[in-house]
mmCIF file of N, CA and C in Angstrom:
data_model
loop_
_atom_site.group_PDB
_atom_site.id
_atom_site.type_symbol
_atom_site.label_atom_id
_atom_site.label_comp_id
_atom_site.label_asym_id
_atom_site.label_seq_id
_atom_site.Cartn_x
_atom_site.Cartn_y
_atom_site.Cartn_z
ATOM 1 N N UNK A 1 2.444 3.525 19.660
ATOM 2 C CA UNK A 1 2.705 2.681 18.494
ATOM 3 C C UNK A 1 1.774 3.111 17.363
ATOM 4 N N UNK A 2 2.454 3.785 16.121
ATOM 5 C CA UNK A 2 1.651 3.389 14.868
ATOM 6 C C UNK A 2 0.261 2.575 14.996
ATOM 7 N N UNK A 3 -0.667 2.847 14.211
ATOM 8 C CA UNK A 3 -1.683 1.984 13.566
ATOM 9 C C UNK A 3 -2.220 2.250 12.428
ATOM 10 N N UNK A 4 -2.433 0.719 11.752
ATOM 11 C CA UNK A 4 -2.704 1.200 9.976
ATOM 12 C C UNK A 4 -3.766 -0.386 10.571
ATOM 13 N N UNK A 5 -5.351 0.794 9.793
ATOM 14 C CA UNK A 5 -6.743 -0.381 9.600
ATOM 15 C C UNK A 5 -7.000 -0.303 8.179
ATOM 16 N N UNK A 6 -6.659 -1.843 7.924
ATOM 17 C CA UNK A 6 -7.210 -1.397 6.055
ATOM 18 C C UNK A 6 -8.200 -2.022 6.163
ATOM 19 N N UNK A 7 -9.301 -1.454 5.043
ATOM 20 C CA UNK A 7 -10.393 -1.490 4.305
ATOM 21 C C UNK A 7 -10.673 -1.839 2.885
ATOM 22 N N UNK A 8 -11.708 -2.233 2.121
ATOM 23 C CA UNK A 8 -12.087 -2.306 0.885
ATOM 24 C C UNK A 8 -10.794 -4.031 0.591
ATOM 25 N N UNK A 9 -10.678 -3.718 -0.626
ATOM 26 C CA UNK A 9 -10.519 -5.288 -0.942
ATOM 27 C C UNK A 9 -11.555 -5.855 -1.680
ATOM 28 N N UNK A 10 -11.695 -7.655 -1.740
ATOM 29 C CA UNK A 10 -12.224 -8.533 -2.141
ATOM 30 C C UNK A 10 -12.240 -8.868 -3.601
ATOM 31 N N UNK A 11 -13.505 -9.123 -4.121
ATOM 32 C CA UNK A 11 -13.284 -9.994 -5.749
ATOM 33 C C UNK A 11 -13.699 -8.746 -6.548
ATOM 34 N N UNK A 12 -13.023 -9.204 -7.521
ATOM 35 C CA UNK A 12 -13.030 -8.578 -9.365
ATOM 36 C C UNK A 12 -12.874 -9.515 -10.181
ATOM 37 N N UNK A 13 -13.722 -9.061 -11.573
ATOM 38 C CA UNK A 13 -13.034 -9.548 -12.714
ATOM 39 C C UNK A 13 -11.629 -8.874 -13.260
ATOM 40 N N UNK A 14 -11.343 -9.345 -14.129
ATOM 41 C CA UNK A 14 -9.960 -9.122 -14.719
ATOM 42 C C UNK A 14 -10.677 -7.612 -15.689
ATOM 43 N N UNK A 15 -9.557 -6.741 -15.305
ATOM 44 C CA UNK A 15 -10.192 -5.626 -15.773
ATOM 45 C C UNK A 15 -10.569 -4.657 -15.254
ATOM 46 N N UNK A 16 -11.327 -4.692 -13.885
ATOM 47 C CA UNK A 16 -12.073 -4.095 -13.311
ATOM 48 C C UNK A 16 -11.110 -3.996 -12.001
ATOM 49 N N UNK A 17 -12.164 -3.118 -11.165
ATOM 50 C CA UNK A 17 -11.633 -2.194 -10.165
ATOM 51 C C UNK A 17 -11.985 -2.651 -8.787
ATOM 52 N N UNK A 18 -10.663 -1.930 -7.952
ATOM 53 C CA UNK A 18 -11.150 -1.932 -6.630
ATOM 54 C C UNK A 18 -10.131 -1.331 -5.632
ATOM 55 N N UNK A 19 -10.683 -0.400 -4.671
ATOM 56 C CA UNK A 19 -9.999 0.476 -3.757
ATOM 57 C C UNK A 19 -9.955 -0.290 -2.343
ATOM 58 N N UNK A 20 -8.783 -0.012 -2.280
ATOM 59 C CA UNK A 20 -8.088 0.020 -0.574
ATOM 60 C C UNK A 20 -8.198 1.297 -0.410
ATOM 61 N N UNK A 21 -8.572 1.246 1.152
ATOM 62 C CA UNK A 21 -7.469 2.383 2.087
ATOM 63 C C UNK A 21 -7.053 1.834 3.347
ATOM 64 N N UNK A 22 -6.470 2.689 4.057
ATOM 65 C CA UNK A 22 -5.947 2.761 4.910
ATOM 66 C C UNK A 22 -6.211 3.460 6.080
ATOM 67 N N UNK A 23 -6.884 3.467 7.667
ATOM 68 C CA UNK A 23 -6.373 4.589 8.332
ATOM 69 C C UNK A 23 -5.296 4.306 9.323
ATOM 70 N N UNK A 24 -4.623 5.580 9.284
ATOM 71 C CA UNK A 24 -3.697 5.831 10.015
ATOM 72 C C UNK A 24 -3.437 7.147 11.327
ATOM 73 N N UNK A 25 -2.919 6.417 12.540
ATOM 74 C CA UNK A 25 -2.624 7.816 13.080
ATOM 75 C C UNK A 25 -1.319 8.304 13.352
ATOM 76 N N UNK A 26 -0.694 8.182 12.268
ATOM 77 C CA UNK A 26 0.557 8.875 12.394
ATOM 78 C C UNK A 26 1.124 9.934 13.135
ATOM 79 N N UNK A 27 -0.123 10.837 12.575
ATOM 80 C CA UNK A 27 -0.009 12.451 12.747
ATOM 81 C C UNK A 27 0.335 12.044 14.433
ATOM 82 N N UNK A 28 -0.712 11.482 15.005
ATOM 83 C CA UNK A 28 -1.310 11.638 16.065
ATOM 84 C C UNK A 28 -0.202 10.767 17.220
ATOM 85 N N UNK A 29 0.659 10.081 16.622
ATOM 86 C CA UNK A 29 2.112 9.685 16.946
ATOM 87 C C UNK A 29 3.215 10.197 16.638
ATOM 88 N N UNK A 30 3.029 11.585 16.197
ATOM 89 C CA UNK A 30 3.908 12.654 16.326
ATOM 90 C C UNK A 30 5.079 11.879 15.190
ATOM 91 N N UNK A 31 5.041 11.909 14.107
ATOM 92 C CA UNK A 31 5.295 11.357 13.262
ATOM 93 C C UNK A 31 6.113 12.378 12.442
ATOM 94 N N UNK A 32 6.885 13.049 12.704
ATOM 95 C CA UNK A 32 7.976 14.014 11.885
ATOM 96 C C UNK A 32 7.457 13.870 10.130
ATOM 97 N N UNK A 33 8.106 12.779 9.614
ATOM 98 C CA UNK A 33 7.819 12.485 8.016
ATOM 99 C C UNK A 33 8.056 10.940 8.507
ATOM 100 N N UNK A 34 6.988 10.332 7.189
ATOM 101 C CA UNK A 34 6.904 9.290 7.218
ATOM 102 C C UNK A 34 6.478 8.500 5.559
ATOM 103 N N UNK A 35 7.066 7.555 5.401
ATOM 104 C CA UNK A 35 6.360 6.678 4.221
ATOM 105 C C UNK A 35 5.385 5.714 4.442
ATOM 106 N N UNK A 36 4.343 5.671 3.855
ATOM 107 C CA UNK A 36 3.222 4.798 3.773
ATOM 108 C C UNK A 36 2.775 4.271 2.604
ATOM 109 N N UNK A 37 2.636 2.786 2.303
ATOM 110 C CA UNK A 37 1.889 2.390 1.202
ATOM 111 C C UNK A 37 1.631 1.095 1.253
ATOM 112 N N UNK A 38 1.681 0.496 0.499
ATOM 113 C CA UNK A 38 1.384 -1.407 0.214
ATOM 114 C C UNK A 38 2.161 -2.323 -0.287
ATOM 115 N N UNK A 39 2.341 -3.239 0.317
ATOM 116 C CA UNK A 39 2.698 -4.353 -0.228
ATOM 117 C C UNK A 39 2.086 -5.510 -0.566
ATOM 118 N N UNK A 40 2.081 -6.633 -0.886
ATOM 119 C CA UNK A 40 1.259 -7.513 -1.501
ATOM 120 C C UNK A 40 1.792 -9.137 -1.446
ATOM 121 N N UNK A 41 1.415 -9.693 -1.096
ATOM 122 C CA UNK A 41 2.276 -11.296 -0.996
ATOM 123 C C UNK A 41 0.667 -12.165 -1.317
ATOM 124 N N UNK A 42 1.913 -12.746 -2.393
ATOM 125 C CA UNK A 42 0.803 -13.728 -3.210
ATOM 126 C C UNK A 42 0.633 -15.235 -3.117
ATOM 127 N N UNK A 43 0.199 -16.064 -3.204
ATOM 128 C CA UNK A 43 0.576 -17.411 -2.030
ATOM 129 C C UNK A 43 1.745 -18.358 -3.258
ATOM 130 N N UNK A 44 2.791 -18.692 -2.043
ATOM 131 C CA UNK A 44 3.807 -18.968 -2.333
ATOM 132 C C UNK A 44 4.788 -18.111 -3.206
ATOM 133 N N UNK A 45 4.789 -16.453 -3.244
ATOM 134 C CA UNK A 45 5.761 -15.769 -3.780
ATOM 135 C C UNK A 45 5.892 -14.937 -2.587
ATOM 136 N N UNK A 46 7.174 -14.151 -2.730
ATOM 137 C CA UNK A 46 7.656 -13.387 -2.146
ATOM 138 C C UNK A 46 6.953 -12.054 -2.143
ATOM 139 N N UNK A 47 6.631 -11.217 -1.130
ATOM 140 C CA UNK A 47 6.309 -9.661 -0.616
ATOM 141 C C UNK A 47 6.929 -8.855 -1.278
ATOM 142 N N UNK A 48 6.183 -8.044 -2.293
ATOM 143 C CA UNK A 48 6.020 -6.656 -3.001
ATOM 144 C C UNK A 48 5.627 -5.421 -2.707
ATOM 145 N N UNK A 49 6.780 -4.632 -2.436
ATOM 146 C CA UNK A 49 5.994 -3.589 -2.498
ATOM 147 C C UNK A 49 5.509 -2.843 -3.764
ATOM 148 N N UNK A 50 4.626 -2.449 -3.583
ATOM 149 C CA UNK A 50 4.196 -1.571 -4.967
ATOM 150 C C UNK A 50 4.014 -0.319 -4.994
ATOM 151 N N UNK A 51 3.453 0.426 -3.693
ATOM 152 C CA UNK A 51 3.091 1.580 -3.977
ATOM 153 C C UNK A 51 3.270 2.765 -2.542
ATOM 154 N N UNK A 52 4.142 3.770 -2.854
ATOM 155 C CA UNK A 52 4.350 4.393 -1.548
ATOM 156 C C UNK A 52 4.246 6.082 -1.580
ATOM 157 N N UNK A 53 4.039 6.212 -0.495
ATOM 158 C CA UNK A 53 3.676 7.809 -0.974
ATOM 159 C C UNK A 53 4.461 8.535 0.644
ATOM 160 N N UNK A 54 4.994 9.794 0.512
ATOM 161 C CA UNK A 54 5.454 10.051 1.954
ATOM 162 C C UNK A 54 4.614 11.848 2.080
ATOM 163 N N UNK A 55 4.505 11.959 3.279
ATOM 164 C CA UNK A 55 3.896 13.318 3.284
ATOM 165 C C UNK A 55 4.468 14.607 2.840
ATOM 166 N N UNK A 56 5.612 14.342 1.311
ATOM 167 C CA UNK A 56 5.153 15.519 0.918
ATOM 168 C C UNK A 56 4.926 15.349 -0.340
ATOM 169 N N UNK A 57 4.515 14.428 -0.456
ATOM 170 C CA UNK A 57 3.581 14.070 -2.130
ATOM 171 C C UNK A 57 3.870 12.932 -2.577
ATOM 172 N N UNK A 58 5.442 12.917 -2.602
ATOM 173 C CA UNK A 58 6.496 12.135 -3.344
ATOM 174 C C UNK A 58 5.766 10.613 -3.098
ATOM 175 N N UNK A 59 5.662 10.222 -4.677
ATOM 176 C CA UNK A 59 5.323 8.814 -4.622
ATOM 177 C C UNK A 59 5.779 7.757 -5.009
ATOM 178 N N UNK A 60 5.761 6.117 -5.383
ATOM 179 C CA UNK A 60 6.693 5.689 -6.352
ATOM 180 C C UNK A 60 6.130 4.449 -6.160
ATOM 181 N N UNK A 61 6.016 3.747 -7.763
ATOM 182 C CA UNK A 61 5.697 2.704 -8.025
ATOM 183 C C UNK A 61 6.337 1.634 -8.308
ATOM 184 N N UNK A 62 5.919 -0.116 -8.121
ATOM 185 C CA UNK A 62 6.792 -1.017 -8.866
ATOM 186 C C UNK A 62 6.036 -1.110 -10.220
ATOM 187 N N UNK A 63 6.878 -1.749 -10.965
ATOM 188 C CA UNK A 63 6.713 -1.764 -12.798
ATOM 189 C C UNK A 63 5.712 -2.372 -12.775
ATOM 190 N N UNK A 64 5.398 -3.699 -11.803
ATOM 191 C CA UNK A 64 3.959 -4.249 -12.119
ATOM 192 C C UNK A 64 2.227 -3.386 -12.065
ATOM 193 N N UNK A 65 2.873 -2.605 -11.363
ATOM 194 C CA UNK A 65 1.392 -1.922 -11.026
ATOM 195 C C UNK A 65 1.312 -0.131 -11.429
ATOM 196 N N UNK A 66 2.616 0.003 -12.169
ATOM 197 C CA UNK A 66 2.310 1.278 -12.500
ATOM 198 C C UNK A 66 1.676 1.677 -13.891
ATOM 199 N N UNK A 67 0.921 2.938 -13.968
ATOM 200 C CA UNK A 67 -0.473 3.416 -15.222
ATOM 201 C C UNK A 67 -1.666 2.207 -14.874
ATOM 202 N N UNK A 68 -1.672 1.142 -13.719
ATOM 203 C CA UNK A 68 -2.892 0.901 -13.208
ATOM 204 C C UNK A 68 -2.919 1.270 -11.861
ATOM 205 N N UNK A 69 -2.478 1.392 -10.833
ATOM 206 C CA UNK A 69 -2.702 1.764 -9.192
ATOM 207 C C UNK A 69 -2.457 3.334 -9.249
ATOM 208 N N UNK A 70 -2.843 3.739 -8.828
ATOM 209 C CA UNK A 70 -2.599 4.936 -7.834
ATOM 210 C C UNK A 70 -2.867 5.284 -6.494
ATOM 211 N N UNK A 71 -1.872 5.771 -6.103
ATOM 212 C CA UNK A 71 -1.860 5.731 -4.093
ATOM 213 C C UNK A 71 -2.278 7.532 -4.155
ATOM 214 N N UNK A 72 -2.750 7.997 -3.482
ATOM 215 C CA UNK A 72 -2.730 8.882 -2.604
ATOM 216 C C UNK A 72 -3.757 9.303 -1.316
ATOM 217 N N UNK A 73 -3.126 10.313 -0.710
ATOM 218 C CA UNK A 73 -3.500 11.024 0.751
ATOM 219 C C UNK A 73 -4.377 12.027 0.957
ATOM 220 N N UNK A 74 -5.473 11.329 1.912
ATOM 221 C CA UNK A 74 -6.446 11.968 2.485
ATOM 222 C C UNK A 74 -5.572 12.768 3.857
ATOM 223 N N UNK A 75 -4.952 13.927 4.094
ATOM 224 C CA UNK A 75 -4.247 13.791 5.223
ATOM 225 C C UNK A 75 -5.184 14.627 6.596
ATOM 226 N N UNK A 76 -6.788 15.080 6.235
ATOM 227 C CA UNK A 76 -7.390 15.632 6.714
ATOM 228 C C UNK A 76 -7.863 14.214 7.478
ATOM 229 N N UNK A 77 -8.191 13.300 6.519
ATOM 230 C CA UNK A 77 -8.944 12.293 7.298
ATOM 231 C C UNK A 77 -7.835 10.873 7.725
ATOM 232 N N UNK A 78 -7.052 11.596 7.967
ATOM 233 C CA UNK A 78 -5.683 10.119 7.990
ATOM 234 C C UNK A 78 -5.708 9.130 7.357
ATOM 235 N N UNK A 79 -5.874 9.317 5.900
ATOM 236 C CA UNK A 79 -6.258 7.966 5.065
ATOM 237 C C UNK A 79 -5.719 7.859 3.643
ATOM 238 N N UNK A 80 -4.537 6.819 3.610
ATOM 239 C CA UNK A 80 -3.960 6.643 2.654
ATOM 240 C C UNK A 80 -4.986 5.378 1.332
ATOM 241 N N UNK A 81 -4.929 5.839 0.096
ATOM 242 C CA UNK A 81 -6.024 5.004 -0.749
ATOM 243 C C UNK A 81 -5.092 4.664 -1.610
ATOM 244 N N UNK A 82 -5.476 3.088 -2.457
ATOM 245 C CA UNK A 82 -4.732 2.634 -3.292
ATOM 246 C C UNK A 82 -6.085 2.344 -4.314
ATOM 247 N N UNK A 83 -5.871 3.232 -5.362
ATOM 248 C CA UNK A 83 -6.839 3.143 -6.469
ATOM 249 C C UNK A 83 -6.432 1.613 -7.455
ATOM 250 N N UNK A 84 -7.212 0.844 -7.592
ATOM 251 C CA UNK A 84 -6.652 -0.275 -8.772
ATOM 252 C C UNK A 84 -7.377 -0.362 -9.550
ATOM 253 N N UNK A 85 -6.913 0.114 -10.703
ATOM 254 C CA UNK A 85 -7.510 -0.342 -11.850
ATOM 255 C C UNK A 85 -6.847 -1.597 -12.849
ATOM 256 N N UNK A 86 -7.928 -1.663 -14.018
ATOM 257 C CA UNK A 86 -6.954 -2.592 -15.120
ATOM 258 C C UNK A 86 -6.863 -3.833 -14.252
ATOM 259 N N UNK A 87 -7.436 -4.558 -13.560
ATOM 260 C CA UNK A 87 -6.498 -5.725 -12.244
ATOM 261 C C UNK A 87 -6.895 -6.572 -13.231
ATOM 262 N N UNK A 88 -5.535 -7.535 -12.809
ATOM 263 C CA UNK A 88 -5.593 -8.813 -13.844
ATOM 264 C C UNK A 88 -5.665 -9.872 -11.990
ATOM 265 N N UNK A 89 -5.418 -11.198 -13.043
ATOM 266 C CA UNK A 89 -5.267 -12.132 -11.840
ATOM 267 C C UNK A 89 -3.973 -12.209 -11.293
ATOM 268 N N UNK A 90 -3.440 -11.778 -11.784
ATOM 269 C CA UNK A 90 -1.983 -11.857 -10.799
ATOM 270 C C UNK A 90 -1.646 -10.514 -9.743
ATOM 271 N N UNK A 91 -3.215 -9.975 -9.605
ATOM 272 C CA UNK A 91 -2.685 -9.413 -8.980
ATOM 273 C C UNK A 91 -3.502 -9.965 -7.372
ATOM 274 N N UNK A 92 -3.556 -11.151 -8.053
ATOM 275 C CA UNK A 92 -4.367 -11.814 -6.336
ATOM 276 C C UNK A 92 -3.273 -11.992 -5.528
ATOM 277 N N UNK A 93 -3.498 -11.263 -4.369
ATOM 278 C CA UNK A 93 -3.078 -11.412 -3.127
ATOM 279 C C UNK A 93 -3.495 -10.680 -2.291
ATOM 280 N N UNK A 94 -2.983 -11.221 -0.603
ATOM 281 C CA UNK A 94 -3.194 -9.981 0.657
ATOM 282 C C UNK A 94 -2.467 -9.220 0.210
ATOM 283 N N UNK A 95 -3.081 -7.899 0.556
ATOM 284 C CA UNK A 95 -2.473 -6.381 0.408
ATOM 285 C C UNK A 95 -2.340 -5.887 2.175
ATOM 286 N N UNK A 96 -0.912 -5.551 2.049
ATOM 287 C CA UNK A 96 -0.745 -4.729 3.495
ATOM 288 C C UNK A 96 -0.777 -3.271 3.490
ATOM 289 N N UNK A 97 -1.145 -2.305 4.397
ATOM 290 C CA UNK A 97 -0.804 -0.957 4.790
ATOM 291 C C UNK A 97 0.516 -1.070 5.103
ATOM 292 N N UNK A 98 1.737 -0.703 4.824
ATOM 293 C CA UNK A 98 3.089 -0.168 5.912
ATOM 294 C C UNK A 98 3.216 0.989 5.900
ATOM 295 N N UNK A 99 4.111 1.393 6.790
ATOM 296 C CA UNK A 99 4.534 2.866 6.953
ATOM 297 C C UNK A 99 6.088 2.549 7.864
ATOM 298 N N UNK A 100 6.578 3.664 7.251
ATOM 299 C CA UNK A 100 8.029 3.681 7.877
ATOM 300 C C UNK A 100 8.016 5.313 8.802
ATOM 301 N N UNK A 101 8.597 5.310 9.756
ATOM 302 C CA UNK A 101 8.709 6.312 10.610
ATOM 303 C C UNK A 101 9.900 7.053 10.344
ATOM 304 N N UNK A 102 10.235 8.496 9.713
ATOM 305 C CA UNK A 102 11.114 8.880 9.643
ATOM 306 C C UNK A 102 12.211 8.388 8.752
ATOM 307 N N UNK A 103 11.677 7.821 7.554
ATOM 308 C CA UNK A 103 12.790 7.043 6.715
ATOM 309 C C UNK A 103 13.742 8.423 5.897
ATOM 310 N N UNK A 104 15.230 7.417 5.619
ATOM 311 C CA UNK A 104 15.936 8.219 4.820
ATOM 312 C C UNK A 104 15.548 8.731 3.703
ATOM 313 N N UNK A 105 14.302 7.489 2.940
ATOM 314 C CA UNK A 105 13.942 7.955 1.412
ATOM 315 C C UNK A 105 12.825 7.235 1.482
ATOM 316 N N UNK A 106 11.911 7.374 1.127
ATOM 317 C CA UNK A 106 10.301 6.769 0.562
ATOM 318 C C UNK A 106 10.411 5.954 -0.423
ATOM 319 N N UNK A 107 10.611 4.548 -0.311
ATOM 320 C CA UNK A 107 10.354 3.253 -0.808
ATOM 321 C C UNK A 107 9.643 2.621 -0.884
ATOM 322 N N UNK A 108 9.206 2.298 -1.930
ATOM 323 C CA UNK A 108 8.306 1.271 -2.023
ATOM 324 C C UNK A 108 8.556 -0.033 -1.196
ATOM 325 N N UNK A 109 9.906 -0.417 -2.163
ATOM 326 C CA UNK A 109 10.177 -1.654 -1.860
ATOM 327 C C UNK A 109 10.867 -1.952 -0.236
ATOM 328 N N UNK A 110 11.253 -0.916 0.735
ATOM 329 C CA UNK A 110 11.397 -0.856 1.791
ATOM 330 C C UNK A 110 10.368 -1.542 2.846
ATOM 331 N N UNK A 111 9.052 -1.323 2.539
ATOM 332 C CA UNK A 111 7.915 -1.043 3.363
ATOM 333 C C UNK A 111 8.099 -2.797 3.885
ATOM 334 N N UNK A 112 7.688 -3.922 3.101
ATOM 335 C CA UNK A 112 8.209 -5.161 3.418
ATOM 336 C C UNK A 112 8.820 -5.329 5.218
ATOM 337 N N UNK A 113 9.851 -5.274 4.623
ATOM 338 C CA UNK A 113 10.782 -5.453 6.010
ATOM 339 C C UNK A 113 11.438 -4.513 6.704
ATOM 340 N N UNK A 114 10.816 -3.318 6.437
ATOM 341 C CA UNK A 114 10.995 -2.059 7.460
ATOM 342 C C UNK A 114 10.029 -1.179 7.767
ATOM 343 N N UNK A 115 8.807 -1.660 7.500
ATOM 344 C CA UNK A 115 7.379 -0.964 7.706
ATOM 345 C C UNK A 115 6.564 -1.605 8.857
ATOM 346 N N UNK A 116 6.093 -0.910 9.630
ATOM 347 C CA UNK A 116 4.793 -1.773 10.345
ATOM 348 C C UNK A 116 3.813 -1.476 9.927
ATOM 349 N N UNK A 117 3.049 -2.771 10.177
ATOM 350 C CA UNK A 117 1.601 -2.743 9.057
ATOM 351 C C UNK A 117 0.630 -3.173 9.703
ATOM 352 N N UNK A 118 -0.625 -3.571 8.658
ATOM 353 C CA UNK A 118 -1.897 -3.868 9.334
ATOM 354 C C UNK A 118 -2.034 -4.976 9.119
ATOM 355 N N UNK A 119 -3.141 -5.511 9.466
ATOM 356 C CA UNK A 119 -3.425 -7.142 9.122
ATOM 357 C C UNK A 119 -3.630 -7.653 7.647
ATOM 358 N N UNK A 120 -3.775 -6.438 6.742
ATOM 359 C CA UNK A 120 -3.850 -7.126 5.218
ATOM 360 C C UNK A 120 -5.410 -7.220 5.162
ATOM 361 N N UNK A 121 -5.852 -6.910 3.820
ATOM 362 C CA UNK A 121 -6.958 -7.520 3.439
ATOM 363 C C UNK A 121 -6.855 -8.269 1.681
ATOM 364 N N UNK A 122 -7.578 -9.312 1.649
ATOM 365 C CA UNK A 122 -7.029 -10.184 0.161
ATOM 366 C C UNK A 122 -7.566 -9.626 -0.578
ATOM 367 N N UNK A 123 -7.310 -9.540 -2.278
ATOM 368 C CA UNK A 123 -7.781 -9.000 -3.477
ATOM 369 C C UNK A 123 -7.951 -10.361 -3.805
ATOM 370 N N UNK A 124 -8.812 -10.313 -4.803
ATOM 371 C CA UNK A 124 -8.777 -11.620 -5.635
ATOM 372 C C UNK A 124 -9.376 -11.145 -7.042
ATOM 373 N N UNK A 125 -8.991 -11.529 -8.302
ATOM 374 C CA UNK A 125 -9.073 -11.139 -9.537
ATOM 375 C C UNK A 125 -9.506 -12.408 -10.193
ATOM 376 N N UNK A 126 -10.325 -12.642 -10.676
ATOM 377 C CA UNK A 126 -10.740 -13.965 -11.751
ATOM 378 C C UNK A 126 -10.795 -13.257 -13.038
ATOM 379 N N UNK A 127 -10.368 -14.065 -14.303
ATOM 380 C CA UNK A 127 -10.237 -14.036 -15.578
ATOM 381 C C UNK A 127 -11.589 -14.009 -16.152
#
């Protein structure tokens, strides 16, 4: 079985920064191609994905978080990173790792309800 341990998280001001990652052993589950990235559920809204990247570069953002996040792959050290900048408060919520095994296309918005993930760690942004 897959495993995704995320890291980093916690508080910011509005404005300011803060990195996730991810490890993963994909490779190491013989993992053909795969998509990996984040989603985000904010209390009482619905699960976002935002940011996905698949092993051969290809990445793709939702409108809320794109020219501030950037995802990419450590693939030496099995570790997918979600750079955030610019964070406002809406962007408080748990953030998940997913990954899809062998998907048709690298989605963001897939990862939700066709990704297995990690336990999440919360962001929180104050004004």
């Amino acid at each position: 079985q897959g495993r995704l341990v995320e890291s980093g998280g916690g508080s910011a001001q509005s404005g300011g920064s803060l990195r996730l990652s991810c490890a993963h052993n994909l490779s190491a589950y013989g993992a053909g191609r795969y998509c990996i990235g984040w989603f985000r559920q904010a209390s009482g809204k619905e699960r976002e994905g935002i940011a996905a990247i698949d092993n051969t570069g290809y990445s793709n953002y939702a409108n809320s978080v794109k020219g501030r996040f950037t995802i990419s792959t450590n693939n030496a050290k099995n570790t997918v990173v979600l750079q955030m900048d610019n964070l406002a408060p809406e962007d408080t919520a748990m953030y998940y790792c997913a990954a899809i095994i062998n998907p048709s296309m690298c989605d963001r918005k897939l990862l939700p309800d066709f990704g297995f993930r990690g336990q999440g760690t919360q962001v929180t942004v104050s004004s």
